[in-house]
Amino acid sequence: MKPLFLFVAVMVLSVTDCLSAEKPQPASEQSLLQRDIVGLWLMGQSLCEGAESLPVVTHSDADWGNLMFQRGVRTWSYGKYCDKPHERPAEQFSLVPLKATVNGGLGETIANGLADHLKFSLTAAQQDVNQRQKKTPHFLVTYAGQGGRMIDELSSVDQSTDPRTPESRQHGGGYYRTSLDDARRATAQAAARGETFGIAALVWMQGEGNAGPTGGINPSRWGQEIPRPAGLHWYRDRLIEFRKQWSHDLQKITGQTAEIPLFTYQTLSTAGEAQLMAADLDPHITLVGPHYMVASALNSRYAGRYGDPIHLSADGERWFGEQVAKVMHRVLKLGESWQPLRPLNAWVSQDRASVLVDFHVPRPPLVLDETFLPREQLIRGEGYHSLYGFQVRSSTQAVSAIKAIELESPARLRIQLVSPLEAGTQFTLSYGLPYAGELGSITQIRTGPVIEGQPTTELILNQKFNPQLKPLLAEGAFFVSNMQGGEAYAQAPIRHVAEGEGKTVLRFENRELRKNTPFETGQTLTAYRGFSFGNLRDSDPEQAVYSFADPGYGTRAGEPYPLWNWCVLFKQFPISDQREEKPSPKQ
């Protein structure tokens, strides 16, 4: 057998009133970007703290001259000082070169990708290291949150100290106060060095913690879930209020006079749509885009175990940091009124056999990418149940089968349907599912070798590995399932694929078999990623500072991170009977 891969044991602030709904005024940013130390203040839950993003891939500051506190990027910790951040020892706040550090199951964060790419963008014409350190600020990155937290546990409300919060989720609180105290420490450090300081931007990476079990939003750990759309509106408004208060409280500490802008990712949960709504309503909030294109912590390895697919790999953290920096530079320095790749309107063709969709495309043209990510697809009967991430549903949630999807223009797609849409019925468009297609049927199941003390099982398919799925191997580990319902559902992450004599061998570790439900011969396997995703992206040519490391999985080591902009995830986007001209949001 020829091995295809082996998963080795190892996953600005504007200081002026520059941002407006029409267009930011970049010239007024000069005073901040000429300061000696410029802060990038992070808040969020597990993806922001680098949960299971191990082993780390940034072992030094690579001469970029960016900074963190001696205690690290993660400044909050459970224990003596969590609710008394002002009592933290002063020696922990000396400024040291920014690099990834390890704290138990916490590893790489977005910090180096963010700060180093932002500095690169400001110094692209300066090749000399000494020159770029003299003429541009040193970026200081801090993060004061914790994994699994709700928005009002991280805010000044500090719900984690409320007695109604389950004891297992209390942990002392103090996240918001820690972020403010970090600003006081940074201001003092800069003054002691005879340097100037200001906070350029806030970064928000939270939302999963508020996701409700039925698709709504949980405002607390004891209250009732708020269903859609009211739940989306609740989270939208809370995020806007959080940004306003966070900005104003930090301004009092640093002496800045204008609103501090906030940059957010789009979480995979229900809150992701609310984050986009908040960015549309508040001119000081920018949604960078989704993160589904990066590798998950299913590829991480630490303490003899693998990471959870909800988290990011170390490469994924650093890579997404560069995405945030790219957008931050365009908004704060270049004055771009940024919008992520997103649908503007959708309508039924005259013969009702197609749905056409116009998009806002940051850097045209659109691309249906099947080489970097596998084609998202799920076949059910005649046609595709979903294709490239897209799904068409009626008001009764019945799925309309897709025949094909093609690019109609640099900013438009045509979704061809198996059958014309029924007149008089409302239809909606959704984007984002995890499926990568069928692999084939199991013809044999056998005991695999023991790998680092772990017994394995091998599933044999009597056919070659589908070339369409090769991007799964490039990324690393992926899931397979028999797609059966109830107790018969079997699932496992595949960490080794081999091919030979017209057969494919898929190997998984026995400890990772879901609920120990075994696969059986004759079952058809479907492959899928840890994240819901789609294949629609733009053609952004921006170059990354960093490349994929070689942590022992996938085949991309040495390749630069691609900084394309991928389409946001969305649900229930209305499909009209005819095309309606709709302006791009924030214009």
XYZ file of C-alpha atoms in Angstrom:
587
model
C 0.000 0.000 0.000
C 1.200 3.511 -0.814
C 0.569 5.907 2.128
C -1.062 9.162 1.082
C -0.542 10.770 4.471
C 0.100 9.884 8.067
C -1.078 11.963 10.987
C 1.972 11.887 13.234
C 1.646 12.198 16.991
C 1.762 15.833 17.634
C -3.523 20.466 16.186
C -6.783 51.376 14.521
C -8.119 52.125 16.772
C -9.082 55.049 15.403
C -8.109 57.741 17.850
C -10.282 60.102 15.897
C -13.820 59.998 14.658
C -12.570 58.337 11.507
C -14.979 55.467 11.102
C -18.383 56.314 9.697
C -21.121 54.469 7.905
C -20.019 56.116 4.670
C -16.237 55.823 4.748
C -13.433 55.974 7.316
C -10.986 58.866 7.201
C -7.532 57.212 7.211
C -5.504 60.427 7.386
C -6.534 60.960 10.988
C -4.942 57.646 11.969
C -1.433 59.015 11.571
C -1.034 60.173 15.173
C -1.831 56.729 16.571
C 0.234 54.702 14.133
C 3.212 56.930 14.864
C 3.084 56.118 18.576
C 5.827 53.948 19.977
C 3.610 51.153 21.328
C 0.182 50.378 19.854
C -2.182 47.985 21.615
C -4.300 45.267 20.048
C -6.774 44.188 22.752
C -8.335 40.709 22.378
C -11.388 39.225 24.086
C -13.283 35.997 23.511
C -13.470 32.339 24.353
C -11.522 29.225 23.358
C -10.559 30.165 19.797
C -9.140 33.428 21.087
C -7.106 31.788 23.851
C -5.558 29.134 21.600
C -7.328 26.149 23.157
C -5.661 22.927 21.963
C -3.699 24.856 19.308
C -0.655 22.661 19.835
C 2.178 22.172 19.209
C 2.873 25.888 18.769
C 4.434 27.087 15.510
C 5.761 30.554 16.455
C 8.791 30.009 18.656
C 10.300 33.505 18.370
C 9.313 37.039 17.386
C 11.161 36.680 14.036
C 12.608 40.213 14.440
C 9.256 41.937 13.965
C 9.697 43.762 17.251
C 6.160 43.177 18.514
C 5.431 42.728 22.195
C 3.561 40.937 24.938
C 3.654 41.188 28.704
C 6.092 38.965 30.585
C 3.097 36.932 31.816
C 2.183 36.238 28.154
C -0.586 37.201 25.753
C -3.115 35.447 28.010
C -3.288 37.824 30.962
C -6.260 36.379 32.891
C -5.782 33.210 34.890
C -7.873 31.378 37.428
C -6.740 31.781 40.994
C -5.567 34.493 43.345
C -5.785 37.464 40.978
C -8.677 36.614 38.675
C -11.031 39.079 40.381
C -8.237 41.377 41.623
C -6.200 42.053 38.494
C -4.760 45.264 39.972
C -2.895 43.117 42.515
C -0.994 41.117 39.918
C 2.792 41.441 40.484
C 4.311 44.372 38.580
C 7.250 42.299 37.346
C 4.839 40.228 35.241
C 4.177 43.267 33.037
C 7.574 44.053 31.640
C 7.435 44.055 27.844
C 9.064 41.129 26.043
C 9.158 39.896 22.407
C 5.862 38.446 21.173
C 5.842 34.684 20.610
C 3.593 31.705 21.256
C 3.677 30.161 24.718
C 2.171 27.012 26.199
C -0.037 26.865 29.282
C -1.391 23.346 29.727
C -3.777 22.766 26.820
C -3.454 26.362 25.574
C -1.003 27.119 22.792
C -0.745 29.288 19.679
C -3.085 32.299 19.457
C -3.794 34.729 16.630
C -1.323 37.181 18.236
C 1.758 36.697 16.064
C -0.169 36.371 12.824
C -2.102 39.519 13.718
C 0.706 41.777 14.939
C 3.403 40.596 12.544
C 1.230 40.846 9.433
C -0.019 44.269 10.490
C 3.538 45.461 10.907
C 4.475 43.887 7.585
C 1.623 45.777 5.907
C 2.859 49.076 7.341
C 6.475 48.401 6.364
C 6.144 46.523 3.082
C 8.556 48.894 1.346
C 11.163 48.689 4.127
C 13.409 45.702 3.633
C 15.863 46.564 6.410
C 14.879 45.120 9.799
C 16.328 48.054 11.736
C 14.443 50.563 9.599
C 11.088 48.854 10.022
C 11.553 48.747 13.792
C 12.396 52.443 13.964
C 9.682 53.800 11.697
C 6.681 51.767 12.821
C 5.104 51.054 16.204
C 5.643 47.982 18.298
C 2.297 46.202 18.581
C 1.396 44.928 22.049
C -1.149 42.088 22.117
C -3.173 41.063 25.178
C -6.094 38.687 25.775
C -8.151 38.543 28.981
C -10.899 35.994 28.301
C -11.451 32.265 28.861
C -12.780 29.360 26.843
C -16.485 28.533 26.951
C -17.592 31.973 28.128
C -20.828 33.794 27.289
C -20.810 37.430 26.196
C -22.087 38.714 29.554
C -19.561 36.621 31.434
C -16.825 38.494 29.558
C -18.525 41.890 29.810
C -18.732 44.213 32.819
C -21.898 42.303 33.822
C -19.540 39.462 34.865
C -22.265 36.804 34.971
C -19.750 34.138 35.992
C -19.817 35.624 39.506
C -23.624 35.479 39.670
C -24.756 32.797 42.177
C -27.204 31.485 39.560
C -24.258 30.429 37.392
C -23.425 26.748 37.992
C -20.437 26.439 40.286
C -18.493 24.524 37.637
C -18.657 27.598 35.367
C -17.874 30.372 37.881
C -14.037 30.397 38.000
C -13.816 33.755 39.755
C -14.755 36.097 36.891
C -12.902 39.362 36.389
C -12.245 39.080 32.643
C -13.417 42.577 31.737
C -11.615 44.135 34.699
C -8.453 42.301 33.684
C -8.624 43.775 30.174
C -8.925 47.291 31.626
C -6.095 46.707 34.071
C -3.931 45.474 31.193
C -4.406 48.898 29.590
C -3.291 50.606 32.813
C -0.210 48.376 32.955
C 0.634 49.088 29.311
C 0.225 52.840 29.817
C 2.549 52.699 32.815
C 5.110 50.558 31.024
C 5.222 52.936 28.067
C 5.593 55.956 30.356
C 8.439 54.289 32.244
C 10.221 53.733 28.929
C 9.611 57.303 27.852
C 7.359 56.093 25.031
C 3.822 56.818 23.839
C 0.967 54.294 23.909
C -2.535 53.924 22.465
C -4.919 51.066 21.657
C -5.510 50.682 17.947
C -8.203 48.031 17.788
C -10.309 45.536 19.698
C -10.616 41.947 18.475
C -13.662 39.834 19.370
C -13.737 36.028 19.092
C -16.806 34.839 20.987
C -20.279 33.558 20.186
C -20.305 29.786 20.511
C -20.961 30.079 24.252
C -24.316 31.779 23.650
C -25.593 29.289 21.075
C -28.896 27.714 22.103
C -29.775 24.035 21.587
C -32.580 24.811 19.096
C -30.794 27.450 17.011
C -31.568 30.460 19.183
C -29.443 32.398 21.683
C -28.934 31.688 25.388
C -28.509 35.012 27.239
C -27.329 33.274 30.429
C -26.769 29.841 31.959
C -30.064 29.985 33.821
C -32.463 31.870 31.549
C -34.628 30.681 28.672
C -33.273 30.374 25.142
C -34.361 33.285 22.920
C -35.513 31.853 19.556
C -34.694 33.311 16.153
C -34.938 36.095 15.084
C -35.291 37.750 18.501
C -32.216 35.890 19.773
C -30.102 37.249 16.915
C -31.263 40.781 17.712
C -30.442 40.288 21.396
C -26.861 39.182 20.669
C -26.428 41.927 18.056
C -27.418 44.603 20.558
C -25.286 43.147 23.370
C -22.206 43.035 21.142
C -22.716 46.675 20.135
C -23.141 47.716 23.779
C -20.105 45.666 24.801
C -17.945 47.413 22.200
C -19.153 50.852 23.237
C -18.460 50.317 26.921
C -15.140 48.539 26.325
C -14.027 51.356 24.036
C -15.108 54.120 26.387
C -13.535 52.524 29.468
C -10.242 51.978 27.642
C -10.306 55.537 26.300
C -10.480 56.877 29.855
C -7.323 54.934 30.701
C -5.262 55.782 27.610
C -6.531 59.308 27.073
C -7.778 58.614 23.558
C -10.709 60.692 22.392
C -12.440 58.623 19.726
C -14.220 55.296 19.512
C -12.003 52.224 19.328
C -13.088 49.972 16.434
C -13.765 46.288 16.971
C -12.929 43.500 14.510
C -14.740 40.185 14.847
C -14.662 36.806 13.165
C -17.847 34.999 12.212
C -18.426 32.165 14.624
C -19.848 28.897 13.296
C -22.778 29.102 15.725
C -26.050 31.060 15.533
C -24.252 34.128 16.864
C -22.311 34.333 13.596
C -25.319 35.850 11.845
C -25.824 38.277 14.744
C -22.187 39.373 14.474
C -22.782 40.307 10.848
C -25.928 42.193 11.878
C -23.925 44.103 14.507
C -21.302 45.061 11.925
C -24.057 46.356 9.640
C -25.541 48.500 12.420
C -22.417 49.810 14.189
C -19.885 51.601 11.940
C -17.177 50.826 14.514
C -17.597 47.030 14.156
C -16.032 45.183 11.228
C -16.679 41.515 10.500
C -13.475 40.102 8.997
C -15.024 36.876 7.726
C -15.438 33.200 8.650
C -12.689 30.878 9.841
C -13.903 27.584 8.351
C -11.086 27.470 5.776
C -8.393 26.878 8.414
C -7.455 23.487 9.833
C -9.165 22.476 13.070
C -7.603 21.174 16.274
C -8.602 17.690 15.155
C -5.015 17.890 13.875
C -3.560 19.064 17.204
C -1.685 16.792 19.576
C -0.792 17.330 23.225
C -0.530 15.279 26.404
C -1.082 12.070 24.437
C -4.413 13.174 22.959
C -5.839 15.017 19.964
C -7.778 18.266 19.949
C -11.482 18.921 19.519
C -12.610 19.863 15.990
C -14.374 22.980 17.317
C -10.951 24.511 18.034
C -8.201 25.612 15.640
C -4.824 24.075 14.936
C -1.732 26.166 15.692
C -1.353 26.979 11.998
C -5.043 27.867 11.924
C -4.631 30.400 14.732
C -1.639 32.149 13.197
C -3.224 32.048 9.737
C -6.476 33.623 10.913
C -4.459 36.280 12.747
C -3.050 37.308 9.384
C -6.580 37.484 7.956
C -7.611 39.868 10.730
C -4.486 42.002 10.216
C -5.116 42.232 6.473
C -8.600 43.648 7.029
C -7.479 45.841 9.929
C -4.829 47.480 7.761
C -7.279 48.099 4.924
C -9.828 49.686 7.246
C -7.582 51.688 9.555
C -4.745 52.706 7.271
C -6.191 52.598 3.757
C -9.704 53.767 4.654
C -11.535 50.876 2.982
C -15.182 50.402 3.928
C -14.727 46.669 4.431
C -17.398 44.086 3.861
C -16.792 40.322 3.853
C -17.808 38.151 0.920
C -21.584 37.923 1.384
C -24.845 37.601 -0.582
C -26.632 40.796 -1.578
C -29.741 39.378 -3.240
C -31.075 36.123 -4.674
C -33.894 35.607 -7.154
C -35.537 32.939 -9.280
C -34.823 32.897 -13.015
C -37.701 33.502 -15.387
C -38.077 29.782 -16.159
C -37.803 29.022 -12.388
C -35.147 26.402 -13.134
C -32.326 28.411 -11.521
C -31.567 30.698 -8.609
C -29.206 33.611 -9.277
C -27.246 35.216 -6.460
C -25.348 38.505 -6.425
C -22.508 38.897 -3.914
C -20.397 41.626 -2.453
C -16.919 40.435 -3.466
C -13.975 42.161 -1.721
C -11.491 41.240 -4.460
C -13.250 39.879 -7.595
C -13.696 37.553 -9.300
C -15.559 34.853 -7.412
C -14.027 31.374 -7.354
C -15.678 28.011 -6.672
C -12.615 26.437 -5.104
C -12.250 22.636 -5.239
C -8.470 22.471 -4.909
C -7.821 24.001 -1.500
C -10.978 22.676 0.166
C -12.833 19.556 -0.958
C -16.070 20.151 -2.798
C -18.856 20.327 -0.235
C -21.551 17.955 -1.484
C -24.233 15.619 -0.259
C -26.185 13.491 -2.717
C -29.708 12.425 -1.860
C -31.642 10.697 -4.651
C -31.587 12.710 -7.852
C -29.243 15.703 -7.721
C -27.373 17.290 -4.845
C -28.933 17.851 -1.436
C -26.178 20.452 -1.023
C -23.398 21.560 -3.356
C -20.398 23.859 -2.731
C -22.094 24.593 0.613
C -25.360 25.863 -0.900
C -28.812 24.519 -0.158
C -32.230 25.688 -1.379
C -35.233 25.104 0.881
C -38.930 25.877 0.771
C -40.907 27.484 3.580
C -41.699 23.947 4.786
C -37.945 23.162 4.870
C -38.189 20.776 1.909
C -34.883 20.721 0.007
C -34.845 21.510 -3.717
C -32.234 19.299 -5.407
C -29.362 21.096 -7.144
C -28.126 20.022 -10.571
C -25.056 22.273 -10.847
C -23.629 25.644 -9.785
C -21.695 27.892 -12.135
C -20.165 31.360 -12.157
C -22.418 33.734 -14.047
C -20.122 36.788 -13.660
C -17.293 37.972 -11.368
C -19.878 38.622 -8.633
C -22.810 36.325 -9.482
C -23.627 32.619 -9.199
C -26.261 30.576 -10.967
C -27.649 27.592 -9.039
C -29.258 25.178 -11.503
C -32.035 23.035 -10.045
C -33.163 19.526 -10.912
C -36.798 20.693 -10.996
C -38.265 24.204 -11.391
C -39.290 25.945 -8.173
C -43.023 25.931 -7.553
C -44.656 29.316 -8.093
C -46.356 30.874 -5.083
C -44.017 29.168 -2.591
C -41.365 30.994 -0.608
C -37.801 29.702 -0.842
C -34.602 30.506 1.017
C -30.899 29.946 0.427
C -28.416 28.662 3.003
C -24.642 28.246 2.871
C -22.405 26.049 5.003
C -22.421 22.277 5.583
C -19.600 19.883 6.556
C -19.960 17.125 3.927
C -17.254 16.294 1.398
C -18.995 13.434 -0.410
C -19.117 9.666 -0.392
C -15.964 7.568 -0.239
C -17.494 4.215 -1.144
C -18.658 1.059 0.633
C -16.745 -0.926 3.256
C -15.727 -4.317 1.894
C -13.527 -5.409 4.786
C -12.737 -4.355 8.358
C -9.484 -5.457 9.966
C -7.296 -4.767 12.973
C -4.636 -2.169 12.223
C -1.186 -1.716 13.749
C -0.652 -0.338 17.243
C 0.473 3.303 16.844
C 2.251 4.810 19.857
C 0.459 2.422 22.158
C -2.955 2.968 20.556
C -4.787 0.082 18.819
C -6.266 0.966 15.441
C -8.874 -0.308 13.001
C -8.684 -0.236 9.204
C -11.664 0.111 6.866
C -11.063 -1.291 3.364
C -12.858 0.182 0.351
C -12.771 -1.735 -2.916
C -12.002 1.378 -4.963
C -9.432 4.140 -5.326
C -9.555 7.253 -3.175
C -11.623 9.874 -4.961
C -9.254 12.546 -6.385
C -11.901 15.164 -5.523
C -11.200 14.467 -1.855
C -7.421 14.975 -2.011
C -7.755 18.411 -0.303
C -8.869 16.491 2.805
C -5.498 14.750 2.861
C -3.665 18.039 2.344
C -5.437 19.498 5.364
C -4.841 16.546 7.685
C -7.353 14.427 9.590
C -11.021 14.211 8.567
C -14.164 12.410 9.694
C -16.027 9.510 8.123
C -19.532 8.367 9.021
C -22.007 5.711 7.918
C -24.716 8.433 8.014
C -27.161 6.054 9.682
C -29.634 7.251 12.273
C -29.964 6.609 15.984
C -27.817 4.041 17.759
C -26.461 2.720 14.450
C -24.623 5.983 13.708
C -20.874 5.333 13.506
C -18.206 8.021 13.179
C -14.435 8.280 13.508
C -11.606 10.637 12.510
C -9.326 9.189 9.825
C -5.633 9.847 10.454
C -4.043 7.626 7.824
C -5.020 6.810 4.241
C -3.243 4.304 2.006
C -3.972 3.240 -1.544
C -2.920 0.312 -3.719
C -4.220 -2.400 -6.038
C -7.384 -0.416 -6.627
C -8.270 -0.344 -2.923
C -8.277 2.348 -0.237
C -7.401 1.771 3.422
C -8.734 4.204 6.056
C -7.290 3.951 9.558
C -8.575 5.327 12.860
C -7.577 4.900 16.495
C -10.079 2.772 18.388
C -10.323 5.265 21.260
C -11.762 7.840 18.835
C -14.676 5.726 17.606
C -17.828 7.673 18.505
C -19.700 5.980 21.399
C -17.865 2.783 20.437
C -20.498 2.135 17.756
C -18.687 -0.067 15.197
C -18.751 0.251 11.433
C -19.990 -2.743 9.452
C -19.126 -4.127 6.041
C -21.460 -2.975 3.305
C -21.975 0.452 4.851
C -21.324 3.483 2.633
C -18.957 6.040 4.112
C -19.329 9.809 3.809
C -16.359 12.086 4.480
C -16.679 15.458 6.160
C -14.657 18.211 7.816
C -14.824 19.328 11.428
C -16.283 22.696 10.345
C -19.312 23.525 8.233
C -17.930 25.146 5.099
C -18.474 26.077 1.485
C -16.278 26.539 -1.565
C -16.987 30.140 -2.508
C -14.108 32.608 -2.176
C -12.732 35.688 -3.879
C -9.347 36.250 -5.590
C -7.563 38.351 -2.964
C -3.855 38.431 -3.915
C -2.482 39.581 -0.536
C 0.627 37.692 0.514
C 1.021 36.159 3.959
C 3.997 36.646 6.246
C 3.932 33.052 7.469
C 3.715 29.610 5.887
C 2.319 26.293 7.071
C 4.624 24.691 9.601
C 5.358 20.960 9.682
C 3.536 19.765 12.808
C 3.131 16.227 11.490
C -0.135 16.290 9.567
C -1.302 17.138 6.082
C 0.906 18.022 3.118
C 0.990 21.833 3.095
C 4.201 22.446 5.057
C 6.151 25.317 3.527
C 3.237 26.742 1.548
C 2.272 30.342 2.434
C -1.118 30.816 4.063
C -3.643 31.847 1.391
C -5.414 35.072 2.363
C -8.468 34.768 0.144
C -11.777 35.930 1.580
C -14.307 33.114 1.933
C -18.061 33.626 1.915
C -19.770 34.115 5.264
C -22.065 31.370 6.502
C -25.763 32.166 6.343
C -29.214 30.603 6.721
C -32.670 31.397 5.370
C -31.518 34.118 2.964
C -34.711 35.077 1.076
C -35.062 34.198 -2.613
C -37.229 36.714 -4.480
C -39.333 36.118 -7.571
C -37.392 38.809 -9.396
C -34.123 40.649 -9.015
C -34.144 43.508 -6.541
C -31.404 46.133 -6.472
C -29.978 46.187 -2.962
C -27.086 48.426 -1.912
C -24.099 46.896 -0.208
C -24.411 47.281 3.593
C -22.716 50.318 5.159
C -22.903 52.236 1.884
